[in-house]
Tab-separated table of C-alpha atoms and ligand atoms in Angstrom:
chain	number	residue	atom	x	y	z
A	1	MET	CA	-64.956	-13.085	-23.691
A	2	ILE	CA	-62.891	-16.038	-22.496
A	3	PRO	CA	-64.340	-19.389	-23.621
A	4	THR	CA	-66.186	-21.250	-20.854
A	5	ILE	CA	-65.105	-24.674	-22.073
A	6	GLU	CA	-63.292	-26.104	-25.099
A	7	TRP	CA	-61.515	-29.122	-26.458
A	8	SER	CA	-57.748	-28.914	-26.221
A	9	GLY	CA	-56.505	-31.887	-28.264
A	10	ARG	CA	-57.755	-34.980	-26.467
A	11	HIS	CA	-58.474	-33.090	-23.262
A	12	ILE	CA	-61.088	-30.598	-22.163
A	13	ARG	CA	-60.152	-27.291	-20.654
A	14	MET	CA	-62.440	-24.957	-18.814
A	15	VAL	CA	-61.849	-21.623	-17.185
A	16	ASP	CA	-61.808	-22.181	-13.418
A	17	GLN	CA	-64.792	-20.088	-12.302
A	18	ARG	CA	-63.919	-20.479	-8.613
A	19	LYS	CA	-60.946	-18.181	-9.192
A	20	LEU	CA	-62.575	-15.484	-11.332
A	21	PRO	CA	-62.186	-12.569	-11.613
A	22	SER	CA	-58.875	-12.351	-9.740
A	23	LYS	CA	-57.229	-15.074	-11.787
A	24	ILE	CA	-57.837	-16.597	-15.210
A	25	ASP	CA	-56.791	-20.164	-14.671
A	26	TRP	CA	-57.473	-23.202	-16.846
A	27	TYR	CA	-58.672	-26.479	-15.396
A	28	THR	CA	-57.801	-29.473	-17.529
A	29	CYS	CA	-59.918	-32.638	-17.597
A	30	ARG	CA	-58.048	-35.738	-18.737
A	31	GLY	CA	-60.853	-38.175	-17.979
A	32	TYR	CA	-64.617	-38.071	-17.431
A	33	LYS	CA	-64.170	-38.237	-13.646
A	34	ASP	CA	-62.318	-34.907	-13.802
A	35	VAL	CA	-65.395	-33.429	-15.509
A	36	ILE	CA	-67.715	-34.766	-12.789
A	37	LYS	CA	-65.395	-33.300	-10.159
A	38	ALA	CA	-65.348	-29.950	-11.974
A	39	ILE	CA	-69.156	-29.814	-12.119
A	40	GLN	CA	-69.548	-30.762	-8.463
A	41	GLY	CA	-66.811	-28.390	-7.320
A	42	MET	CA	-68.174	-25.335	-9.253
A	43	VAL	CA	-65.171	-25.077	-11.578
A	44	ILE	CA	-67.885	-24.906	-14.232
A	45	ARG	CA	-71.441	-23.985	-13.319
A	46	GLY	CA	-74.665	-22.646	-14.806
A	47	ALA	CA	-77.267	-24.994	-16.285
A	48	PRO	CA	-76.366	-24.863	-20.012
A	49	ALA	CA	-72.612	-24.965	-19.268
A	50	ILE	CA	-73.135	-28.040	-17.093
A	51	GLY	CA	-74.982	-29.672	-20.022
A	52	VAL	CA	-72.165	-28.877	-22.440
A	53	ALA	CA	-69.550	-30.122	-19.940
A	54	ALA	CA	-71.471	-33.373	-19.432
A	55	ALA	CA	-71.653	-33.974	-23.199
A	56	MET	CA	-67.926	-33.315	-23.627
A	57	GLY	CA	-67.188	-35.406	-20.527
A	58	LEU	CA	-69.037	-38.367	-22.019
A	59	ALA	CA	-67.085	-38.049	-25.262
A	60	LEU	CA	-63.915	-38.017	-23.169
A	61	GLY	CA	-65.081	-41.032	-21.162
A	62	ALA	CA	-66.001	-42.944	-24.317
A	63	HIS	CA	-62.537	-42.312	-25.709
A	64	CYS	CA	-61.023	-44.569	-23.029
A	65	ILE	CA	-63.469	-47.474	-23.522
A	66	THR	CA	-61.671	-50.560	-24.798
A	67	ALA	CA	-64.551	-52.896	-25.642
A	68	LYS	CA	-64.422	-55.781	-28.096
A	69	SER	CA	-68.087	-55.616	-29.090
A	70	TYR	CA	-70.805	-52.983	-29.555
A	71	ALA	CA	-72.775	-54.552	-26.678
A	72	ALA	CA	-69.789	-54.192	-24.333
A	73	PHE	CA	-69.172	-50.636	-25.539
A	74	ILE	CA	-72.705	-49.443	-24.883
A	75	ARG	CA	-72.793	-51.194	-21.484
A	76	ARG	CA	-69.633	-49.374	-20.413
A	77	PHE	CA	-70.852	-46.079	-21.892
A	78	LYS	CA	-74.135	-46.266	-19.997
A	79	LYS	CA	-72.261	-46.810	-16.714
A	80	ILE	CA	-70.299	-43.608	-17.342
A	81	ALA	CA	-73.516	-41.807	-18.294
A	82	GLU	CA	-75.144	-42.906	-15.003
A	83	GLU	CA	-72.204	-41.494	-13.048
A	84	MET	CA	-72.356	-38.247	-15.015
A	85	LEU	CA	-76.087	-37.876	-14.297
A	86	LEU	CA	-75.384	-37.750	-10.576
A	87	ALA	CA	-72.936	-34.852	-10.769
A	88	ARG	CA	-75.493	-32.168	-9.809
A	89	PRO	CA	-79.234	-32.671	-9.409
A	90	THR	CA	-81.122	-29.470	-10.258
A	91	ALA	CA	-80.119	-28.341	-13.769
A	92	VAL	CA	-82.027	-30.577	-16.189
A	93	ASN	CA	-79.667	-29.618	-19.024
A	94	LEU	CA	-77.310	-32.254	-17.602
A	95	ARG	CA	-79.876	-35.028	-18.174
A	96	TRP	CA	-80.786	-33.536	-21.553
A	97	ALA	CA	-77.142	-33.705	-22.690
A	98	VAL	CA	-76.601	-37.216	-21.310
A	99	GLU	CA	-79.727	-38.460	-23.134
A	100	ARG	CA	-78.643	-36.820	-26.376
A	101	MET	CA	-75.169	-38.405	-26.189
A	102	THR	CA	-76.635	-41.799	-25.243
A	103	GLY	CA	-78.922	-41.517	-28.294
A	104	VAL	CA	-75.841	-41.255	-30.523
A	105	VAL	CA	-74.470	-44.538	-29.186
A	106	GLU	CA	-77.863	-46.249	-29.401
A	107	ASN	CA	-78.232	-45.244	-33.045
A	108	MET	CA	-74.861	-46.742	-34.006
A	109	GLY	CA	-75.615	-50.401	-33.278
A	110	GLY	CA	-72.953	-52.700	-34.692
A	111	ARG	CA	-70.506	-49.912	-35.557
A	112	SER	CA	-66.877	-49.935	-34.418
A	113	GLY	CA	-65.734	-48.293	-31.179
A	114	GLY	CA	-63.587	-45.891	-33.246
A	115	ASP	CA	-66.615	-44.718	-35.266
A	116	ILE	CA	-68.733	-44.213	-32.159
A	117	LYS	CA	-65.983	-42.293	-30.344
A	118	LEU	CA	-65.635	-39.953	-33.304
A	119	ALA	CA	-69.405	-39.438	-33.505
A	120	LEU	CA	-69.568	-38.639	-29.788
A	121	ARG	CA	-66.798	-36.102	-30.041
A	122	LYS	CA	-68.571	-34.464	-33.008
A	123	GLU	CA	-71.898	-34.460	-31.159
A	124	SER	CA	-70.310	-32.730	-28.162
A	125	GLU	CA	-68.869	-30.077	-30.491
A	126	ARG	CA	-72.316	-29.630	-32.036
A	127	ILE	CA	-73.937	-29.250	-28.600
A	128	LEU	CA	-71.444	-26.518	-27.709
A	129	ALA	CA	-71.930	-24.635	-31.006
A	130	GLU	CA	-75.738	-24.998	-30.845
A	131	ASP	CA	-75.790	-23.639	-27.308
A	132	ILE	CA	-74.094	-20.422	-28.406
A	133	GLU	CA	-76.423	-20.100	-31.403
A	134	THR	CA	-79.457	-20.766	-29.164
A	135	ASN	CA	-78.387	-17.990	-26.803
A	136	ARG	CA	-77.985	-15.527	-29.644
A	137	ARG	CA	-81.505	-16.336	-30.878
A	138	MET	CA	-82.880	-16.001	-27.357
A	139	GLY	CA	-81.127	-12.643	-27.094
A	140	GLN	CA	-82.764	-11.390	-30.293
A	141	HIS	CA	-86.247	-12.421	-29.118
A	142	GLY	CA	-85.719	-11.119	-25.593
A	143	GLN	CA	-84.265	-7.741	-26.449
A	144	HIS	CA	-87.687	-6.627	-27.732
A	145	LEU	CA	-88.833	-6.738	-24.093
A	146	VAL	CA	-86.110	-4.298	-23.033
A	147	PRO	CA	-86.997	-0.616	-23.470
A	148	ASP	CA	-84.333	1.950	-24.323
A	149	GLY	CA	-82.980	3.441	-21.089
A	150	ALA	CA	-83.988	0.452	-18.935
A	151	THR	CA	-82.319	-0.590	-15.704
A	152	ILE	CA	-82.330	-4.378	-15.483
A	153	LEU	CA	-81.892	-6.414	-12.325
A	154	THR	CA	-80.354	-9.874	-12.639
A	155	HIS	CA	-79.612	-12.561	-10.086
A	156	CYS	CA	-76.680	-15.002	-10.148
A	157	ASN	CA	-74.747	-15.388	-13.405
A	158	ALA	CA	-76.662	-16.409	-16.512
A	159	GLY	CA	-73.965	-15.125	-18.812
A	160	SER	CA	-71.384	-16.445	-21.202
A	161	LEU	CA	-69.699	-18.270	-18.317
A	162	ALA	CA	-72.911	-20.127	-17.416
A	163	THR	CA	-73.344	-21.381	-20.988
A	164	GLY	CA	-71.311	-22.365	-24.034
A	165	GLY	CA	-71.052	-18.611	-24.678
A	166	TYR	CA	-73.060	-15.332	-24.914
A	167	GLY	CA	-75.447	-16.255	-22.086
A	168	THR	CA	-79.187	-16.541	-21.519
A	169	ALA	CA	-80.300	-13.625	-19.288
A	170	LEU	CA	-77.084	-11.773	-20.106
A	171	GLY	CA	-77.561	-12.788	-23.751
A	172	VAL	CA	-80.738	-10.692	-23.724
A	173	VAL	CA	-78.810	-7.841	-22.083
A	174	ARG	CA	-76.010	-8.165	-24.662
A	175	ALA	CA	-78.480	-8.213	-27.563
A	176	ALA	CA	-80.234	-5.081	-26.240
A	177	HIS	CA	-76.832	-3.357	-25.942
A	178	GLU	CA	-75.798	-4.498	-29.445
A	179	ASN	CA	-79.088	-3.083	-30.762
A	180	GLY	CA	-78.069	0.331	-29.484
A	181	LYS	CA	-80.291	0.470	-26.406
A	182	ARG	CA	-78.878	2.451	-23.516
A	183	ILE	CA	-79.260	0.037	-20.651
A	184	GLU	CA	-77.832	-0.454	-17.193
A	185	VAL	CA	-77.623	-3.623	-15.162
A	186	ILE	CA	-77.936	-4.094	-11.423
A	187	ALA	CA	-76.393	-7.395	-10.388
A	188	ASP	CA	-77.343	-9.064	-7.110
A	189	GLU	CA	-74.084	-10.198	-5.527
A	190	THR	CA	-75.663	-13.690	-5.054
A	191	ARG	CA	-74.490	-15.174	-1.803
A	192	PRO	CA	-72.948	-17.580	-1.029
A	193	TRP	CA	-70.928	-18.130	-4.222
A	194	LEU	CA	-71.088	-14.494	-5.350
A	195	GLN	CA	-71.748	-15.355	-8.985
A	196	GLY	CA	-73.285	-11.884	-9.456
A	197	LEU	CA	-70.345	-9.979	-8.035
A	198	ARG	CA	-67.545	-12.166	-9.374
A	199	LEU	CA	-68.900	-13.316	-12.737
A	200	THR	CA	-71.810	-11.146	-13.936
A	201	ALA	CA	-70.069	-7.878	-13.079
A	202	PHE	CA	-66.829	-9.167	-14.658
A	203	GLU	CA	-68.547	-10.179	-17.911
A	204	LEU	CA	-70.515	-6.942	-18.279
A	205	MET	CA	-67.517	-4.749	-17.510
A	206	GLU	CA	-65.552	-6.588	-20.216
A	207	ASP	CA	-68.346	-5.748	-22.672
A	208	GLY	CA	-68.587	-2.115	-21.573
A	209	ILE	CA	-72.174	-2.502	-20.325
A	210	PRO	CA	-72.786	-0.328	-17.242
A	211	VAL	CA	-73.245	-2.496	-14.149
A	212	SER	CA	-73.633	-1.874	-10.422
A	213	VAL	CA	-73.487	-4.651	-7.837
A	214	ILE	CA	-75.811	-4.649	-4.837
A	215	ALA	CA	-76.059	-6.770	-1.730
A	216	ASP	CA	-78.873	-9.282	-2.303
A	217	ASN	CA	-81.020	-7.672	0.358
A	218	ALA	CA	-81.005	-4.256	-1.395
A	219	ALA	CA	-83.168	-5.359	-4.353
A	220	GLY	CA	-86.557	-4.738	-2.725
A	221	SER	CA	-85.739	-1.226	-1.615
A	222	LEU	CA	-84.428	-0.283	-5.082
A	223	MET	CA	-87.571	-1.649	-6.724
A	224	ARG	CA	-89.757	0.365	-4.364
A	225	GLN	CA	-87.790	3.495	-5.303
A	226	LYS	CA	-88.532	2.718	-8.991
A	227	LYS	CA	-84.838	2.294	-9.774
A	228	ILE	CA	-85.404	-1.026	-11.538
A	229	ASN	CA	-87.539	-1.390	-14.686
A	230	LEU	CA	-87.395	-5.120	-15.247
A	231	VAL	CA	-85.818	-8.324	-13.965
A	232	ILE	CA	-84.233	-11.038	-16.118
A	233	THR	CA	-82.813	-14.258	-14.707
A	234	GLY	CA	-81.808	-17.626	-16.105
A	235	ALA	CA	-83.216	-20.978	-14.979
A	236	ASP	CA	-81.939	-24.380	-13.992
A	237	ARG	CA	-85.163	-26.227	-14.674
A	238	ILE	CA	-88.661	-25.167	-15.689
A	239	ALA	CA	-91.584	-27.468	-14.901
A	240	ALA	CA	-94.428	-28.079	-17.369
A	241	ASN	CA	-96.580	-25.456	-15.602
A	242	GLY	CA	-93.921	-22.717	-15.821
A	243	ASP	CA	-92.593	-22.947	-12.252
A	244	VAL	CA	-88.902	-22.033	-12.348
A	245	ALA	CA	-85.953	-23.443	-10.397
A	246	ASN	CA	-83.068	-20.994	-10.299
A	247	LYS	CA	-80.350	-19.779	-7.939
A	248	ILE	CA	-81.433	-19.372	-4.326
A	249	GLY	CA	-82.844	-15.888	-3.865
A	250	THR	CA	-84.640	-15.781	-7.217
A	251	TYR	CA	-88.023	-16.440	-5.572
A	252	GLN	CA	-87.798	-13.412	-3.314
A	253	VAL	CA	-86.743	-11.224	-6.246
A	254	ALA	CA	-89.762	-12.444	-8.244
A	255	VAL	CA	-92.207	-11.779	-5.387
A	256	LEU	CA	-90.749	-8.304	-4.876
A	257	ALA	CA	-90.990	-7.615	-8.604
A	258	LYS	CA	-94.682	-8.571	-8.674
A	259	THR	CA	-95.432	-6.460	-5.594
A	260	ASN	CA	-93.747	-3.497	-7.260
A	261	HIS	CA	-95.400	-4.080	-10.681
A	262	ILE	CA	-92.066	-4.823	-12.385
A	263	PRO	CA	-91.927	-7.510	-15.109
A	264	PHE	CA	-89.990	-10.636	-14.154
A	265	TYR	CA	-88.582	-12.471	-17.208
A	266	VAL	CA	-86.817	-15.825	-17.345
A	267	ALA	CA	-84.460	-16.530	-20.257
A	268	ALA	CA	-83.745	-20.208	-20.834
A	269	PRO	CA	-83.221	-22.623	-23.736
A	270	LEU	CA	-85.855	-25.301	-24.387
A	271	SER	CA	-83.381	-27.851	-22.973
A	272	THR	CA	-84.065	-26.282	-19.540
A	273	ILE	CA	-87.773	-27.170	-19.717
A	274	ASP	CA	-88.631	-30.483	-18.092
A	275	PRO	CA	-92.076	-31.524	-19.370
A	276	THR	CA	-91.904	-34.700	-17.241
A	277	LEU	CA	-92.414	-32.636	-14.074
A	278	LYS	CA	-95.856	-31.095	-13.650
A	279	ARG	CA	-94.965	-28.650	-10.901
A	280	GLY	CA	-91.931	-26.912	-9.451
A	281	GLU	CA	-92.079	-28.735	-6.097
A	282	MET	CA	-91.108	-31.906	-7.968
A	283	ILE	CA	-87.744	-30.409	-8.988
A	284	PRO	CA	-84.840	-31.752	-6.886
A	285	VAL	CA	-83.099	-28.885	-5.107
A	286	GLU	CA	-79.413	-29.341	-4.356
A	287	GLU	CA	-78.295	-28.795	-0.772
A	288	ARG	CA	-74.639	-27.767	-0.575
A	289	GLY	CA	-72.024	-27.779	2.175
A	290	ARG	CA	-72.070	-25.702	5.366
A	291	GLU	CA	-68.650	-24.183	4.671
A	292	GLU	CA	-70.149	-22.164	1.776
A	293	ILE	CA	-72.196	-20.225	4.332
A	294	CYS	CA	-69.833	-20.195	7.303
A	295	GLN	CA	-66.644	-19.313	5.480
A	296	ILE	CA	-65.537	-16.465	3.237
A	297	GLY	CA	-62.805	-18.045	1.164
A	298	LYS	CA	-60.761	-19.960	3.700
A	299	LEU	CA	-61.687	-17.655	6.557
A	300	GLN	CA	-64.257	-18.973	9.003
A	301	VAL	CA	-66.685	-16.196	9.923
A	302	GLY	CA	-69.495	-18.202	11.556
A	303	PRO	CA	-69.408	-19.681	15.058
A	304	SER	CA	-67.924	-23.203	15.089
A	305	GLY	CA	-70.615	-25.861	15.033
A	306	VAL	CA	-73.513	-23.553	14.090
A	307	CYS	CA	-76.335	-25.261	12.167
A	308	VAL	CA	-76.555	-24.206	8.531
A	309	LEU	CA	-79.122	-24.603	5.758
A	310	ASN	CA	-77.693	-24.154	2.285
A	311	PRO	CA	-80.208	-24.857	-0.493
A	312	ALA	CA	-78.494	-23.860	-3.758
A	313	PHE	CA	-81.744	-23.178	-5.666
A	314	ASP	CA	-85.340	-22.170	-5.068
A	315	ILE	CA	-88.613	-22.510	-6.937
A	316	THR	CA	-90.437	-19.461	-8.275
A	317	PRO	CA	-94.120	-20.264	-8.902
A	318	ALA	CA	-95.248	-19.491	-12.451
A	319	LYS	CA	-97.659	-16.810	-11.236
A	320	TYR	CA	-94.663	-14.539	-10.585
A	321	VAL	CA	-93.165	-15.060	-14.060
A	322	SER	CA	-94.217	-12.533	-16.721
A	323	SER	CA	-92.726	-14.408	-19.716
A	324	ILE	CA	-90.175	-17.082	-20.551
A	325	ILE	CA	-87.724	-16.147	-23.294
A	326	THR	CA	-86.558	-19.114	-25.402
A	327	GLU	CA	-84.712	-19.598	-28.688
A	328	LYS	CA	-88.065	-20.302	-30.394
A	329	GLY	CA	-89.735	-17.172	-29.099
A	330	ILE	CA	-91.376	-15.755	-26.009
A	331	ILE	CA	-93.753	-17.866	-23.940
A	332	ASN	CA	-96.512	-15.927	-22.183
A	333	PRO	CA	-99.096	-17.221	-19.717
A	334	PRO	CA	-101.029	-19.479	-19.627
A	335	PHE	CA	-97.793	-21.448	-19.385
A	336	ILE	CA	-99.153	-25.007	-19.307
A	337	LYS	CA	-100.774	-24.582	-22.718
A	338	ASN	CA	-98.124	-22.355	-24.276
A	339	ILE	CA	-95.078	-24.361	-23.096
A	340	LYS	CA	-96.640	-27.542	-24.490
A	341	ARG	CA	-97.414	-25.827	-27.794
A	342	LEU	CA	-93.878	-24.496	-28.194
A	343	LEU	CA	-92.295	-27.845	-27.345
A	344	GLU	CA	-94.434	-29.538	-29.981
A	345	MET	CA	-93.596	-27.005	-32.715
B	401	LIG	O1	-74.981	-22.932	-8.736
B	401	LIG	P1	-74.850	-22.373	-10.118
B	401	LIG	O2	-73.870	-21.261	-10.232
B	401	LIG	O3	-74.651	-23.473	-11.140
B	401	LIG	O4	-76.284	-21.749	-10.421
B	401	LIG	C1	-76.491	-21.126	-11.665
B	401	LIG	C2	-77.833	-20.518	-11.794
B	401	LIG	O5	-78.678	-20.635	-10.936
B	401	LIG	C3	-78.124	-19.831	-13.100
B	401	LIG	O6	-78.972	-18.750	-12.908
B	401	LIG	C4	-78.806	-20.837	-14.039
B	401	LIG	O7	-78.051	-21.991	-14.151
B	401	LIG	C5	-79.022	-20.275	-15.386
B	401	LIG	S1	-77.511	-20.064	-16.230
B	401	LIG	C6	-77.765	-19.647	-17.826
């Protein structure tokens, strides 16, 4: 699998996900503002990948700070961190990564700029490596929920490309496959960005895991015909009560799954849980541009001037979620109690 993001000398390079699968193109970030632009413009996307990119972006930003004192260094660093925080609002992994990087600077009071820059670079490398390891652990826990011969529906792309590598929802799929289970995946195409068609199908085909793509609106009918055994998605933020923010369309998949008595699993690292928010309605949902709905590529297909609503995420209430798969194990309902317990372990 092509790496989602990596250091290339003093720069960061990421595979340009807007162009996949037709072209494998590298997008180079020479400064932290390039990273912010890449996150906002969907060059890199997916909650854990956004977190990793933010951490690396802060290390890159810190590299250019020319401060004479520690106080001046941390002041400048925090300004960059504030800018980074605004890149995209829904995935809490971004805030998690910014806080972790800021912690490094705060713990190095009085040290030289050179020392802090090196520590930040190392921390960003650790965050990337840990993310991959976390996904592998999540995969091992989650694969126990996947029976041999299962057909799994997934929405959006929660794969290697949405993370540092291996994936969350697709990490579970990969682990089941690696454990010899004969599985098939049905990928919702995931309008408007087509992450399911362009990225999930691409990743699974590369791994030799059977995959079929469906139009988003075909999921309900297939469930009713008993052609789907379980659903696994990723998450952008999980509230303390287990409500899940994920790609727009996830909510309707979850409701359909419950109606058809199909388990609906969410695979996400603990960094996606936001214990500061009690309920899902408190999660900020990004609204994106009208052109994403009205255009296909550069071609305008909608009537000029038509009103458009384009929420990029939705909230699935916890009552539709069967279990949350994390790197520390599987969280079952009641979520308020069990999420708290796992976070405190
Ligand atoms: O807008 P995107 O492509 O960043 O949305 C991505 C998703 O909604 C994913 O399902 C989520 O981030 C989990 S990725 C492991």
